[in-house]
PDB file of C-alpha atoms in Angstrom:
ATOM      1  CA  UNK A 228     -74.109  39.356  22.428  1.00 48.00           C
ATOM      2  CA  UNK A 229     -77.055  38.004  23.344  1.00 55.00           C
ATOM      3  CA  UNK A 230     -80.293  40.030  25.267  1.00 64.00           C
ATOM      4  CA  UNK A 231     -82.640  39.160  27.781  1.00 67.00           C
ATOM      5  CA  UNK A 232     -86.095  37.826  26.079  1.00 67.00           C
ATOM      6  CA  UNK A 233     -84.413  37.198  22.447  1.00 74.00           C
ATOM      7  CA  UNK A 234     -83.742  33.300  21.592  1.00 69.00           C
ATOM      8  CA  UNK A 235     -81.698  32.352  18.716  1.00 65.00           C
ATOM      9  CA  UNK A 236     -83.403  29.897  16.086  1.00 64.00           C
ATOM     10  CA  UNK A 237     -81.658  27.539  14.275  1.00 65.00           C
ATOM     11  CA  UNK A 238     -83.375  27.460  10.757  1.00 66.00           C
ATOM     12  CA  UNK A 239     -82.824  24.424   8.609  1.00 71.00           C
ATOM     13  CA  UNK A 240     -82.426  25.049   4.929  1.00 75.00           C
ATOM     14  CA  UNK A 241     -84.734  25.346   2.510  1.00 79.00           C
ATOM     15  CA  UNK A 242     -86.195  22.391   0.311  1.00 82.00           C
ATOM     16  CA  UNK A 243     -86.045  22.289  -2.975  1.00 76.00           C
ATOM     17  CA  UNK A 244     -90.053  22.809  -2.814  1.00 82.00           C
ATOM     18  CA  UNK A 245     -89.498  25.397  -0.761  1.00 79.00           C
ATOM     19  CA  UNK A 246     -86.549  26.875  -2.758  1.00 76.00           C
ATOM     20  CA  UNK A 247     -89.533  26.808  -5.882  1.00 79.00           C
ATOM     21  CA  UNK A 248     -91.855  28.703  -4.035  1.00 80.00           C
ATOM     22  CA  UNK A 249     -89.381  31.457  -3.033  1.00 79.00           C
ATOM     23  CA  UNK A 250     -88.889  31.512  -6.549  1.00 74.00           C
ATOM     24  CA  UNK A 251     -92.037  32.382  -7.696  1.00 73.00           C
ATOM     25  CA  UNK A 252     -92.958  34.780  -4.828  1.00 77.00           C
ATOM     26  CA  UNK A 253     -89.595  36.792  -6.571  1.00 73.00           C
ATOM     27  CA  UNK A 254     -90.782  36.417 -10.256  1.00 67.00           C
ATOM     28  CA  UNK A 255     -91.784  39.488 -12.088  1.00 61.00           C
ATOM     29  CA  UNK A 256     -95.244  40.290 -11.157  1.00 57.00           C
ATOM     30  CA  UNK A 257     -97.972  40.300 -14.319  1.00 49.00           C
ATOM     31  CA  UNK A 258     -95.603  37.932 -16.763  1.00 51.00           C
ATOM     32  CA  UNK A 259     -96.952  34.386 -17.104  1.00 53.00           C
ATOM     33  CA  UNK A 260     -92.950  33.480 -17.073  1.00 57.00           C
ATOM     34  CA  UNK A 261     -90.426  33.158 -14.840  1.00 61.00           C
ATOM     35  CA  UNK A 262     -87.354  32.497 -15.934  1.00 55.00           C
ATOM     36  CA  UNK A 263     -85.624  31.637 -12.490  1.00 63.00           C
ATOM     37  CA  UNK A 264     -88.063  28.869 -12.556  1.00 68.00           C
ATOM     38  CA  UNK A 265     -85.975  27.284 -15.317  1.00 66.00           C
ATOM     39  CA  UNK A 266     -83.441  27.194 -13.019  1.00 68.00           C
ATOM     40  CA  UNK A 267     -85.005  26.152 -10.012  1.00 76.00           C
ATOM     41  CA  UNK A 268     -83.180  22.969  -9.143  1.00 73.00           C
ATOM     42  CA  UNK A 269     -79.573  24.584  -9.772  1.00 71.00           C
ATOM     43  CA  UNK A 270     -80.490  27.142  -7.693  1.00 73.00           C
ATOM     44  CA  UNK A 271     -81.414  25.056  -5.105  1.00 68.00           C
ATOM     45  CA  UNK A 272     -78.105  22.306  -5.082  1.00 70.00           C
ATOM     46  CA  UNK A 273     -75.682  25.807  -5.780  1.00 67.00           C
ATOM     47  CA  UNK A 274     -77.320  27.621  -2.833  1.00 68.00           C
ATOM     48  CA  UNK A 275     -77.997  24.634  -0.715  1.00 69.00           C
ATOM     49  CA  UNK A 276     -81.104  25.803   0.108  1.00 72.00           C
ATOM     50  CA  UNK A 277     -80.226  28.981   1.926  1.00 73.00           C
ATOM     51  CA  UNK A 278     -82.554  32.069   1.176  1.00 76.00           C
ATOM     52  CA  UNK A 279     -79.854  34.426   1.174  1.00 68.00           C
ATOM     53  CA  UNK A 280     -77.786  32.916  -1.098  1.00 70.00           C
ATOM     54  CA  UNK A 281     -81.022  31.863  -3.251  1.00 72.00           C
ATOM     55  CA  UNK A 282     -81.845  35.521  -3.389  1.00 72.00           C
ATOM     56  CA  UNK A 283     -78.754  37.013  -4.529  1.00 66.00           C
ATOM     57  CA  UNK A 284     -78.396  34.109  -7.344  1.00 69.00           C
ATOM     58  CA  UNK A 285     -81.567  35.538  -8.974  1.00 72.00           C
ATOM     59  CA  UNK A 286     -80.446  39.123  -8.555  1.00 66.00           C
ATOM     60  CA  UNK A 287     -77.215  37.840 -10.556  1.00 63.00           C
ATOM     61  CA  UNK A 288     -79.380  35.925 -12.953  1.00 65.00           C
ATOM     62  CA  UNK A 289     -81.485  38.816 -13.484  1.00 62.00           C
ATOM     63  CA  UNK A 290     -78.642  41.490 -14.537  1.00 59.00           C
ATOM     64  CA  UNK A 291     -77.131  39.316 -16.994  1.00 56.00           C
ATOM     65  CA  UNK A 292     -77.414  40.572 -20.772  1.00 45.00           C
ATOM     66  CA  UNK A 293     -76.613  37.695 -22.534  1.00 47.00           C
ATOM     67  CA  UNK A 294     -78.773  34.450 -22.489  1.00 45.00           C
ATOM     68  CA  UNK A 295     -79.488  32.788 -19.149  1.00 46.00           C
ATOM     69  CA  UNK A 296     -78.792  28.948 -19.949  1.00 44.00           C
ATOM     70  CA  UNK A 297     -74.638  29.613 -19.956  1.00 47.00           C
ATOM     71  CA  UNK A 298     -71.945  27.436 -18.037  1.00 38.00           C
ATOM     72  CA  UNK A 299     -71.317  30.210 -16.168  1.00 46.00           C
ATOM     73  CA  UNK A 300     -74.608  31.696 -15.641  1.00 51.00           C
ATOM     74  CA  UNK A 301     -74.687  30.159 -11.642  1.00 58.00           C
ATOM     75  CA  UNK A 302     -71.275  32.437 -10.677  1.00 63.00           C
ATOM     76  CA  UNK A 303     -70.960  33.556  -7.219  1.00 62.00           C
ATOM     77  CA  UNK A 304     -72.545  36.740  -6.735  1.00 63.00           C
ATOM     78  CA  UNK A 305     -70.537  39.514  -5.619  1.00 66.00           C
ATOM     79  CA  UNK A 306     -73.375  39.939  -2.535  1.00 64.00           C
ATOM     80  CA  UNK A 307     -72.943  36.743  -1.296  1.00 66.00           C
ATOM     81  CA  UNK A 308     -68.627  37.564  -2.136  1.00 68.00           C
ATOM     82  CA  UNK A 309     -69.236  40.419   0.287  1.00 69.00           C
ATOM     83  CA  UNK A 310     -71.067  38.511   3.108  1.00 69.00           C
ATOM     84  CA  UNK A 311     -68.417  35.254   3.724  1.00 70.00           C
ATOM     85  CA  UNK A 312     -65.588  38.519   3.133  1.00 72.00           C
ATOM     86  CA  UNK A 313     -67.097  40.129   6.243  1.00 76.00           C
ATOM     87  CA  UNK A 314     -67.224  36.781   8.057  1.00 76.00           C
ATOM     88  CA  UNK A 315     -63.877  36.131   7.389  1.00 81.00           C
ATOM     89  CA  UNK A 316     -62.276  39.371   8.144  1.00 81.00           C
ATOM     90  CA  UNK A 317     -62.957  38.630  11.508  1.00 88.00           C
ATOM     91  CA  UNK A 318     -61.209  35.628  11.958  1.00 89.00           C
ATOM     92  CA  UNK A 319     -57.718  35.715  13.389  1.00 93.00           C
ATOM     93  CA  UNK A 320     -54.520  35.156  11.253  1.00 93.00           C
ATOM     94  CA  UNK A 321     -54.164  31.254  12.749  1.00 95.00           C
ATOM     95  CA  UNK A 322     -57.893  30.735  11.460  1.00 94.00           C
ATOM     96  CA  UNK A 323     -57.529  31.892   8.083  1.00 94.00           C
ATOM     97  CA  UNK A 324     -54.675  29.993   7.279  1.00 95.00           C
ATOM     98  CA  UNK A 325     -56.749  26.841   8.898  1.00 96.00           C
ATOM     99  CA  UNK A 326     -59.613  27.771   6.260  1.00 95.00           C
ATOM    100  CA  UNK A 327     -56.926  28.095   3.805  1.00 96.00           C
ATOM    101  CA  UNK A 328     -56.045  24.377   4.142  1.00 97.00           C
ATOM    102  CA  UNK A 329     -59.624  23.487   4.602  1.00 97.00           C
ATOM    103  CA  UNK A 330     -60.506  25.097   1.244  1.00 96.00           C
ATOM    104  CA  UNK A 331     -57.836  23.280  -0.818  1.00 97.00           C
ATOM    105  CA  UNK A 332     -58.767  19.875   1.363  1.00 97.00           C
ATOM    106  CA  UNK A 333     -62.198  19.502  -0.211  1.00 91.00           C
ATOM    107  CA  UNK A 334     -65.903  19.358   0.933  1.00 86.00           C
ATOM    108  CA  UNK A 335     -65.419  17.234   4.032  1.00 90.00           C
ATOM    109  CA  UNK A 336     -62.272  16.521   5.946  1.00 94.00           C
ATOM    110  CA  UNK A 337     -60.953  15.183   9.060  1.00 95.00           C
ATOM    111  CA  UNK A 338     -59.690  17.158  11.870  1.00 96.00           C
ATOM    112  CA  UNK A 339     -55.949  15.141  11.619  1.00 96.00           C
ATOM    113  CA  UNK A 340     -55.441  15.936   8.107  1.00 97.00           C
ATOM    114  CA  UNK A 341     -56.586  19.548   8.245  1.00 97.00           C
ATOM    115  CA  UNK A 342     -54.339  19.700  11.647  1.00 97.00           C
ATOM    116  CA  UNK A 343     -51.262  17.987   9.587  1.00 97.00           C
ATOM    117  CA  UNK A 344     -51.214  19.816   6.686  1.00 97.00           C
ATOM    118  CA  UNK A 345     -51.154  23.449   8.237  1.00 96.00           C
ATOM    119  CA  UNK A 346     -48.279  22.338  10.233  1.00 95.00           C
ATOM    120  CA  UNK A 347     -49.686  23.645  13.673  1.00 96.00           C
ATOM    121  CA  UNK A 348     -49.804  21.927  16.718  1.00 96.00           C
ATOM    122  CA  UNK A 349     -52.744  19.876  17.851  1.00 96.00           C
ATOM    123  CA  UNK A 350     -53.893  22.171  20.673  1.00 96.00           C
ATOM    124  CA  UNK A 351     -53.672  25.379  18.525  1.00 96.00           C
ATOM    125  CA  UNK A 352     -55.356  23.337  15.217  1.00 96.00           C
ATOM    126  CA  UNK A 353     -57.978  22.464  17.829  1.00 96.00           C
ATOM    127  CA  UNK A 354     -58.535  26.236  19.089  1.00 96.00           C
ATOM    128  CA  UNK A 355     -58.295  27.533  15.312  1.00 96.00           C
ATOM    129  CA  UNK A 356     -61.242  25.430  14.522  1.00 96.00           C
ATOM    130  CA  UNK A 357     -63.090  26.086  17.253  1.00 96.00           C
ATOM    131  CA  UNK A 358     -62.692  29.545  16.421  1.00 95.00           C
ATOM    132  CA  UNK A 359     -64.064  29.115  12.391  1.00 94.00           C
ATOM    133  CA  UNK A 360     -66.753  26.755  14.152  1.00 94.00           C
ATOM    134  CA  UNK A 361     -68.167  29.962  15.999  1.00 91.00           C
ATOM    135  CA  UNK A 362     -67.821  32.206  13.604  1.00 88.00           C
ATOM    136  CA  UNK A 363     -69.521  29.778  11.386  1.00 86.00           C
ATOM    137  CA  UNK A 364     -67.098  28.838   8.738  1.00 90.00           C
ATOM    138  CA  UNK A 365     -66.838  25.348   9.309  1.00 93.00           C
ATOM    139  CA  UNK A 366     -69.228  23.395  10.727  1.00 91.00           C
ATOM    140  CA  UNK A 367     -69.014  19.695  12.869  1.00 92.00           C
ATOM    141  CA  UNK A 368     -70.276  16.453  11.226  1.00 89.00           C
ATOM    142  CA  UNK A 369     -70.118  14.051  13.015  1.00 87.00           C
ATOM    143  CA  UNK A 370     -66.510  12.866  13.109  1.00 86.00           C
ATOM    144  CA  UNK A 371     -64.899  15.375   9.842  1.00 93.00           C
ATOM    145  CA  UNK A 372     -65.361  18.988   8.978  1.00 96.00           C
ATOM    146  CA  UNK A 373     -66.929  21.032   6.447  1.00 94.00           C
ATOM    147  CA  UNK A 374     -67.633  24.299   5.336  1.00 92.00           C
ATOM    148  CA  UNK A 375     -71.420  25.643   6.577  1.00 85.00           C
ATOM    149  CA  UNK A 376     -71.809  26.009   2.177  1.00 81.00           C
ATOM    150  CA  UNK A 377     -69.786  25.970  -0.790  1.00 82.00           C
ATOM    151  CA  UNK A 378     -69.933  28.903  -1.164  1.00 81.00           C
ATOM    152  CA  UNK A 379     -68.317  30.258   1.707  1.00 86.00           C
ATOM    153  CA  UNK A 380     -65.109  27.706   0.580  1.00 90.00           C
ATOM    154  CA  UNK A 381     -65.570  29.414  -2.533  1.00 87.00           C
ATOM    155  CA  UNK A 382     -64.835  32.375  -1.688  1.00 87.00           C
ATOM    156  CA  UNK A 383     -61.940  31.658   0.754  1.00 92.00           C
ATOM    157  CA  UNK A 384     -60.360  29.306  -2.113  1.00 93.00           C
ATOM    158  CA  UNK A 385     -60.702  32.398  -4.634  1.00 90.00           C
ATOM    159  CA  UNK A 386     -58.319  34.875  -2.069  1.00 90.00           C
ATOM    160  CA  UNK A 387     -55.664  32.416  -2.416  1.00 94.00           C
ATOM    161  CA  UNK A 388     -52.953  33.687  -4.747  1.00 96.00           C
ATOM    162  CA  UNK A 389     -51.864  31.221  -7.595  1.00 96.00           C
ATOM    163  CA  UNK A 390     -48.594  30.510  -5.869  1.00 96.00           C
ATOM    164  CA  UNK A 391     -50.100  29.945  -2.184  1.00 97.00           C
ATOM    165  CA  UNK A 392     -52.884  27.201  -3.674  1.00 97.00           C
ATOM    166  CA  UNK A 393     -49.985  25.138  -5.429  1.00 97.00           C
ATOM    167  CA  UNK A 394     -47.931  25.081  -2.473  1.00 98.00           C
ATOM    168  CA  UNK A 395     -51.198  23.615  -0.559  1.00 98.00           C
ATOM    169  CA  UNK A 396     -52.195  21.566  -2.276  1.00 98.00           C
ATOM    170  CA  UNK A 397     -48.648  19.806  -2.394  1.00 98.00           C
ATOM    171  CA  UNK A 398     -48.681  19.925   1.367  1.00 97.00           C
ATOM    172  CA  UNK A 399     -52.222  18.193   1.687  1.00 98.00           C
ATOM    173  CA  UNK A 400     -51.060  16.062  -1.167  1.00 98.00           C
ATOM    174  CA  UNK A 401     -48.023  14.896   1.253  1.00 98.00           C
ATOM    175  CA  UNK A 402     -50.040  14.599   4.134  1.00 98.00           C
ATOM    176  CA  UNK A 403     -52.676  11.572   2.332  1.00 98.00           C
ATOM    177  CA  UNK A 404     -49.383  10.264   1.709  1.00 98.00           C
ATOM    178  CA  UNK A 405     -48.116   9.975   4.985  1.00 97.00           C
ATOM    179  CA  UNK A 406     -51.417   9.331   6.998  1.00 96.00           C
ATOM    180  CA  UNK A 407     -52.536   6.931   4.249  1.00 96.00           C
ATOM    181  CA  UNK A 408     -48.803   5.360   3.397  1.00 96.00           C
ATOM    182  CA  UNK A 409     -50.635   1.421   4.271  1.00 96.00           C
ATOM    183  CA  UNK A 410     -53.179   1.825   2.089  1.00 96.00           C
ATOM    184  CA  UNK A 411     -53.594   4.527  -0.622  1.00 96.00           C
ATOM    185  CA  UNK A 412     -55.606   2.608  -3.001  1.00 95.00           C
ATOM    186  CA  UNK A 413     -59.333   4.769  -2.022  1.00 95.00           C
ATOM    187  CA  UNK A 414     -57.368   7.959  -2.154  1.00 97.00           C
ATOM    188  CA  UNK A 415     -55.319   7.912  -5.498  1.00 98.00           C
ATOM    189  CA  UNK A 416     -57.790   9.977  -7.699  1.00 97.00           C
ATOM    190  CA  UNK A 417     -57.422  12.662  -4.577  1.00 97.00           C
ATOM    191  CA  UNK A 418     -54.025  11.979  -4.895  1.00 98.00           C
ATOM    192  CA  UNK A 419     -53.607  12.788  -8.554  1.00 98.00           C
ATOM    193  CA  UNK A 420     -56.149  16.055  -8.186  1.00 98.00           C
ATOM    194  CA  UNK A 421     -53.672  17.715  -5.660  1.00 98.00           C
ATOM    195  CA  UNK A 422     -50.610  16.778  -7.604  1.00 98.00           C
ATOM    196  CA  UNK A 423     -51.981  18.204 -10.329  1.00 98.00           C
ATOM    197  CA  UNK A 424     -53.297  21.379  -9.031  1.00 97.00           C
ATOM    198  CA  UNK A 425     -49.562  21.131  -7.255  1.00 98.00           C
ATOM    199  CA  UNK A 426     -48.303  20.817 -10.404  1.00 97.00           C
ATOM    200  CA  UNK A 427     -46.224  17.938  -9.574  1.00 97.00           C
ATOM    201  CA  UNK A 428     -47.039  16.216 -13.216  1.00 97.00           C
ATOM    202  CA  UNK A 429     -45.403  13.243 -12.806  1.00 96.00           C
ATOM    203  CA  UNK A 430     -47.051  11.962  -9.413  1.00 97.00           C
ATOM    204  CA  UNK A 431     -49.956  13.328 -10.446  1.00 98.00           C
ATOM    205  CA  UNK A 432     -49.753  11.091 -14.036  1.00 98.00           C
ATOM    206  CA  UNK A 433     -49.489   7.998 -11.580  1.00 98.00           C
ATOM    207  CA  UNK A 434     -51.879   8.440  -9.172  1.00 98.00           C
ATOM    208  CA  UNK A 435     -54.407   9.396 -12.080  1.00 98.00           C
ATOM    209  CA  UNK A 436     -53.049   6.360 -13.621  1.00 98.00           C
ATOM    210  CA  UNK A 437     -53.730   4.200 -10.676  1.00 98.00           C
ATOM    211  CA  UNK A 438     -57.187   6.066 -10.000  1.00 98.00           C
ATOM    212  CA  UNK A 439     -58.205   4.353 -13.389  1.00 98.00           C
ATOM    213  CA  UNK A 440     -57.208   1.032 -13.282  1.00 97.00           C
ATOM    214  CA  UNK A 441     -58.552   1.217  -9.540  1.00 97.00           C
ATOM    215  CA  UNK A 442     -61.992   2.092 -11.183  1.00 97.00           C
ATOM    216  CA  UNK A 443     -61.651  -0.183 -14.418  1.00 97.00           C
ATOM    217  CA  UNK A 444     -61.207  -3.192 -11.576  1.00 96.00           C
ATOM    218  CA  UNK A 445     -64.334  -2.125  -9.582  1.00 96.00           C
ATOM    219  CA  UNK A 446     -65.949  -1.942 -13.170  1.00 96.00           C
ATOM    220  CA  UNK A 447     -66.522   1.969 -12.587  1.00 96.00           C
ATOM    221  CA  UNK A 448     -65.886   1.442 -16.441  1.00 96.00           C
ATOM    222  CA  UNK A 449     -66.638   6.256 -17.125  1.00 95.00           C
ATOM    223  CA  UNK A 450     -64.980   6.929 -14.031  1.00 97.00           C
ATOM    224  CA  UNK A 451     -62.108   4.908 -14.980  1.00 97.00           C
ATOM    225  CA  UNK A 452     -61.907   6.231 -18.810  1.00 96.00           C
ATOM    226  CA  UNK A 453     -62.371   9.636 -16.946  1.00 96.00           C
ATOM    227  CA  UNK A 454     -59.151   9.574 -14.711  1.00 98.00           C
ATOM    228  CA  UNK A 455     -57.167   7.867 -17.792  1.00 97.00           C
ATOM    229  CA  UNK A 456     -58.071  11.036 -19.921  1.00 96.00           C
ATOM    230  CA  UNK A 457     -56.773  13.352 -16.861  1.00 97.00           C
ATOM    231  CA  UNK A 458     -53.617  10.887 -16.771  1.00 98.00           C
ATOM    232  CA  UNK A 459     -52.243  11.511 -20.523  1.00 97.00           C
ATOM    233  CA  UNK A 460     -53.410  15.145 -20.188  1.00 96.00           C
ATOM    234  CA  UNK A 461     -50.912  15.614 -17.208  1.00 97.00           C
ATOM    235  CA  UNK A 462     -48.035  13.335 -19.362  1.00 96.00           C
ATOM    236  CA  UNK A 463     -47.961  15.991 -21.653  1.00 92.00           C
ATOM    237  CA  UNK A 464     -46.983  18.703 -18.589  1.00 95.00           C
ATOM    238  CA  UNK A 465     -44.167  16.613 -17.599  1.00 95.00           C
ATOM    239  CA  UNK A 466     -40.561  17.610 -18.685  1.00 93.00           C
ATOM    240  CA  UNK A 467     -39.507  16.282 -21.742  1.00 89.00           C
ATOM    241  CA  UNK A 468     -36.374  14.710 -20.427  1.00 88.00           C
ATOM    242  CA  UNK A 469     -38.569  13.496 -17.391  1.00 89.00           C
ATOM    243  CA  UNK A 470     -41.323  11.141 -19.593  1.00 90.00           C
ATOM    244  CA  UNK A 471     -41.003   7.939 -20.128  1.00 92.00           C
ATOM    245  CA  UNK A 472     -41.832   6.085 -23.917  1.00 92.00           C
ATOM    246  CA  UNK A 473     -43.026   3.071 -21.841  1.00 96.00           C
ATOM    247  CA  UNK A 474     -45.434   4.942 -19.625  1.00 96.00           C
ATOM    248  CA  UNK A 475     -46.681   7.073 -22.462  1.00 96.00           C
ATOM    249  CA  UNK A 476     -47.551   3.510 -24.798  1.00 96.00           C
ATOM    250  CA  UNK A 477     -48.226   1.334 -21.694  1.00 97.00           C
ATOM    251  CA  UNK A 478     -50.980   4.075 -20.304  1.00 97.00           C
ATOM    252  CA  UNK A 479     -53.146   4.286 -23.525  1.00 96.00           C
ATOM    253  CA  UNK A 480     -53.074   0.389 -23.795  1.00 96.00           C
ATOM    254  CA  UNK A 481     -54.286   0.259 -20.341  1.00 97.00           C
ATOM    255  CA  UNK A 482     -57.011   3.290 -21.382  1.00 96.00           C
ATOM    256  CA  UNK A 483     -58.508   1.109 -24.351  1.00 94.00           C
ATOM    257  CA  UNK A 484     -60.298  -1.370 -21.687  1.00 95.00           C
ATOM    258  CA  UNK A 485     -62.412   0.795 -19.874  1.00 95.00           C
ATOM    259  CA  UNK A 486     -63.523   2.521 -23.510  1.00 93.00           C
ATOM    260  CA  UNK A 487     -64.746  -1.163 -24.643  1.00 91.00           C
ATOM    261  CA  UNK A 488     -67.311  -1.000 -22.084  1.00 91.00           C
ATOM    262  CA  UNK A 489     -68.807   2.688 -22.609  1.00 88.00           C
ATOM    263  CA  UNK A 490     -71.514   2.512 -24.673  1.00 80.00           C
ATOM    264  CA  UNK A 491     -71.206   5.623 -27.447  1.00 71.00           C
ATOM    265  CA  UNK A 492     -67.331   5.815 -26.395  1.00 68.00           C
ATOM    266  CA  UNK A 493     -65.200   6.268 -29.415  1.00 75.00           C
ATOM    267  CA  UNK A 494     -61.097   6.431 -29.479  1.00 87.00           C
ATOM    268  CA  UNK A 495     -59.550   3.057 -29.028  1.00 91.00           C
ATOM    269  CA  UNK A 496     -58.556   3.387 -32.694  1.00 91.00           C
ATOM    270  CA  UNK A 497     -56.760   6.595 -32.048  1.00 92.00           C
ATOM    271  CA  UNK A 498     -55.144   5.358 -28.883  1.00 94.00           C
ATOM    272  CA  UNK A 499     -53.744   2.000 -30.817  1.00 94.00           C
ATOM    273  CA  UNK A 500     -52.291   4.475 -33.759  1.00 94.00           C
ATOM    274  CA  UNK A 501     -50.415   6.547 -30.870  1.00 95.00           C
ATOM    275  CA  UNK A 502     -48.985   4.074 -29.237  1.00 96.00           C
ATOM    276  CA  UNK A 503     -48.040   2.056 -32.398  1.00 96.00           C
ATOM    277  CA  UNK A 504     -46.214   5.318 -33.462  1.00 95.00           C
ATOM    278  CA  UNK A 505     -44.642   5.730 -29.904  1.00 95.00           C
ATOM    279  CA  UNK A 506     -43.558   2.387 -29.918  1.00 96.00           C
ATOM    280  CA  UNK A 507     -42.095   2.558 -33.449  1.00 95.00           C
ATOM    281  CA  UNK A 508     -40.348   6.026 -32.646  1.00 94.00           C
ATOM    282  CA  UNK A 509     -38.721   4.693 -29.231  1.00 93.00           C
ATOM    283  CA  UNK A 510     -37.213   0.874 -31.207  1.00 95.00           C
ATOM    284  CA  UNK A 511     -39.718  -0.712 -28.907  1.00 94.00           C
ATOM    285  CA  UNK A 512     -40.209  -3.957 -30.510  1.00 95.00           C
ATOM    286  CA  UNK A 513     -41.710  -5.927 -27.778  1.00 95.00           C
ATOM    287  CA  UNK A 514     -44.454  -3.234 -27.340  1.00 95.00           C
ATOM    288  CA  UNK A 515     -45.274  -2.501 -30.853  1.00 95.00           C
ATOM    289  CA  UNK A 516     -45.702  -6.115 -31.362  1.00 96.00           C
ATOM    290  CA  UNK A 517     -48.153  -6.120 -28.563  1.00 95.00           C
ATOM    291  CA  UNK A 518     -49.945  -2.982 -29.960  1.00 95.00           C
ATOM    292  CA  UNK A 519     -50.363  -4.378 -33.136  1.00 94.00           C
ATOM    293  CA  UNK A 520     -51.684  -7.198 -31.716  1.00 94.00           C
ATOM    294  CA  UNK A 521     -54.473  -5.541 -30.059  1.00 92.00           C
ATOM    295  CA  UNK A 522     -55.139  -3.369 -32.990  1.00 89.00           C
ATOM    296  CA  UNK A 523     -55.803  -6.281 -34.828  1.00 90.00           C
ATOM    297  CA  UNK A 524     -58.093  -7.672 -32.238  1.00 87.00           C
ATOM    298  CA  UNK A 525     -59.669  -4.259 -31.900  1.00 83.00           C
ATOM    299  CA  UNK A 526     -60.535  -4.355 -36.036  1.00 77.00           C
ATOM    300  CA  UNK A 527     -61.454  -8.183 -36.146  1.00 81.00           C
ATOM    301  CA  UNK A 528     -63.962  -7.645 -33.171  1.00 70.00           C
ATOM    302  CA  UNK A 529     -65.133  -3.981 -35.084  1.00 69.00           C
ATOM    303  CA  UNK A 530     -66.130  -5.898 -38.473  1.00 60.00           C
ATOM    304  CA  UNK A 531     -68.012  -8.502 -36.270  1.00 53.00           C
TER     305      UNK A 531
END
């Protein structure tokens, strides 16, 4: 509620300057070191700049026991855990499953999708959101949605029960499908992340698929090789009696090209033995010939 005489002021995040000097106003005092400091910009992007969050990541990095400079060293703290929980238990039932969807969307969404895949009505999406708008879950910009931080998605993605996120992820899946069925070209490598946390393997192997040639055309050469290492990692989840020889050869052919233009990148060897061995093992003639082919290119241009 608000009181006579009291006005509410928006405050902006922190910099990353900023961020610093909060930093070093919380290092131990009379110790030349500060070993937040070491962490000052990762602090910064995982709290985007907000104080409270920037506060409660030192506290965390503080009580650790082991080194500081692990993987996991930046985990939501169970402060800020405790902080979006409150927030959250006060939305209603219709806005929790809206954050629900919103959480398994991604970062940014648009009001149509999020309305789509939750399978309410427009009116009642619209009143839902309005609702986690208020009690600052999501926040406006411009024309899509997002959470007001990460963190707070974090949190609400966490709740979800194994079961709940794979059905949601299929749903959103669906819905690119069908609001996207002219063109789905931009949003195959969404496609395939969905489908895969879905666990739909094969739709997921072909949008991943697609994701990299997509890539290898725009010459997006690590991004491509990046989805084409995602693509045979979900082949081998697919059923046996589901996989196809052709796809499994035809997909590491198509992998070599992107590899040829990573400097460092090593594998194209390994990829031509596979698929030489598929080939053989299936009484694919026409593609073995091809692979062998190509491994001989691959060795003449090697010794050059």
């Amino acid at each position: 509620l608000r009181r006579p005489g009291i006005a509410t002021l928006p405050l902006a995040p922190l910099s990353q300057t900023e961020t610093t000097t909060l930093l070093e106003s919380l290092g131990p005092q009379g110790r030349s070191d500060n070993p937040s400091l070491r962490w000052a910009e990762r602090i910064w992007t995982a709290s985007g700049g907000n104080p409270f969050v920037i506060v409660e990541l030192v506290k965390s990095l503080e009580q650790q026991t082991g080194p500081m400079a692990t993987p996991d060293a930046l985990s939501l703290p169970q402060g800020v855990r405790e902080l979006v929980g409150a927030r959250l238990d006060r939305v209603s039932d219709r806005g929790r499953a809206l954050a629900a969807v919103a959480c398994v969307i991604g970062r940014n969404f648009e009001f149509e999708l999020l309305q789509r895949a939750s399978g309410l009505g427009e009116g009642e999406a619209a009143a839902g959101v309005e609702e986690l708008v208020r009690r600052r879950v999501l926040r406006a910009i411009g024309e899509q949605l997002a959470f007001v931080h990460d963190r707070v998605r974090e949190v609400v993605y966490a709740e979800l029960l194994p079961f709940r996120r794979k059905l949601l992820h299929r749903q959103v899946a669906e819905t690119v499908e069908s609001l996207h069925a002219t063109d789905l070209a931009p949003h195959v490598a969404v496609l395939g992340q969905h489908y895969r946390e879905g666990e739909v393997w094969d739709k997921a192997f072909d949008y991943f698929r697609q994701a990299g040639s997509h890539a290898y055309q725009h010459a997006a050469y690590r991004a491509s090789a990046a989805y084409y290492t995602q693509a045979l990692s979900v082949f081998d989840q697919i059923p046996r009696d589901k996989r196809r020889s052709e796809d499994a050869i035809d997909v590491r052919l198509e992998f070599r090209l992107p590899l040829l233009y990573v400097p460092g990148s090593e594998g194209i060897t390994a990829l031509l033995t596979e698929a030489a061995q598929m080939a053989e093992a299936a009484g694919d003639d026409p593609r073995l010939a091809r692979v062998l082919a190509f491994e001989a290119q691959h060795h003449w241009g090697s010794a050059e």
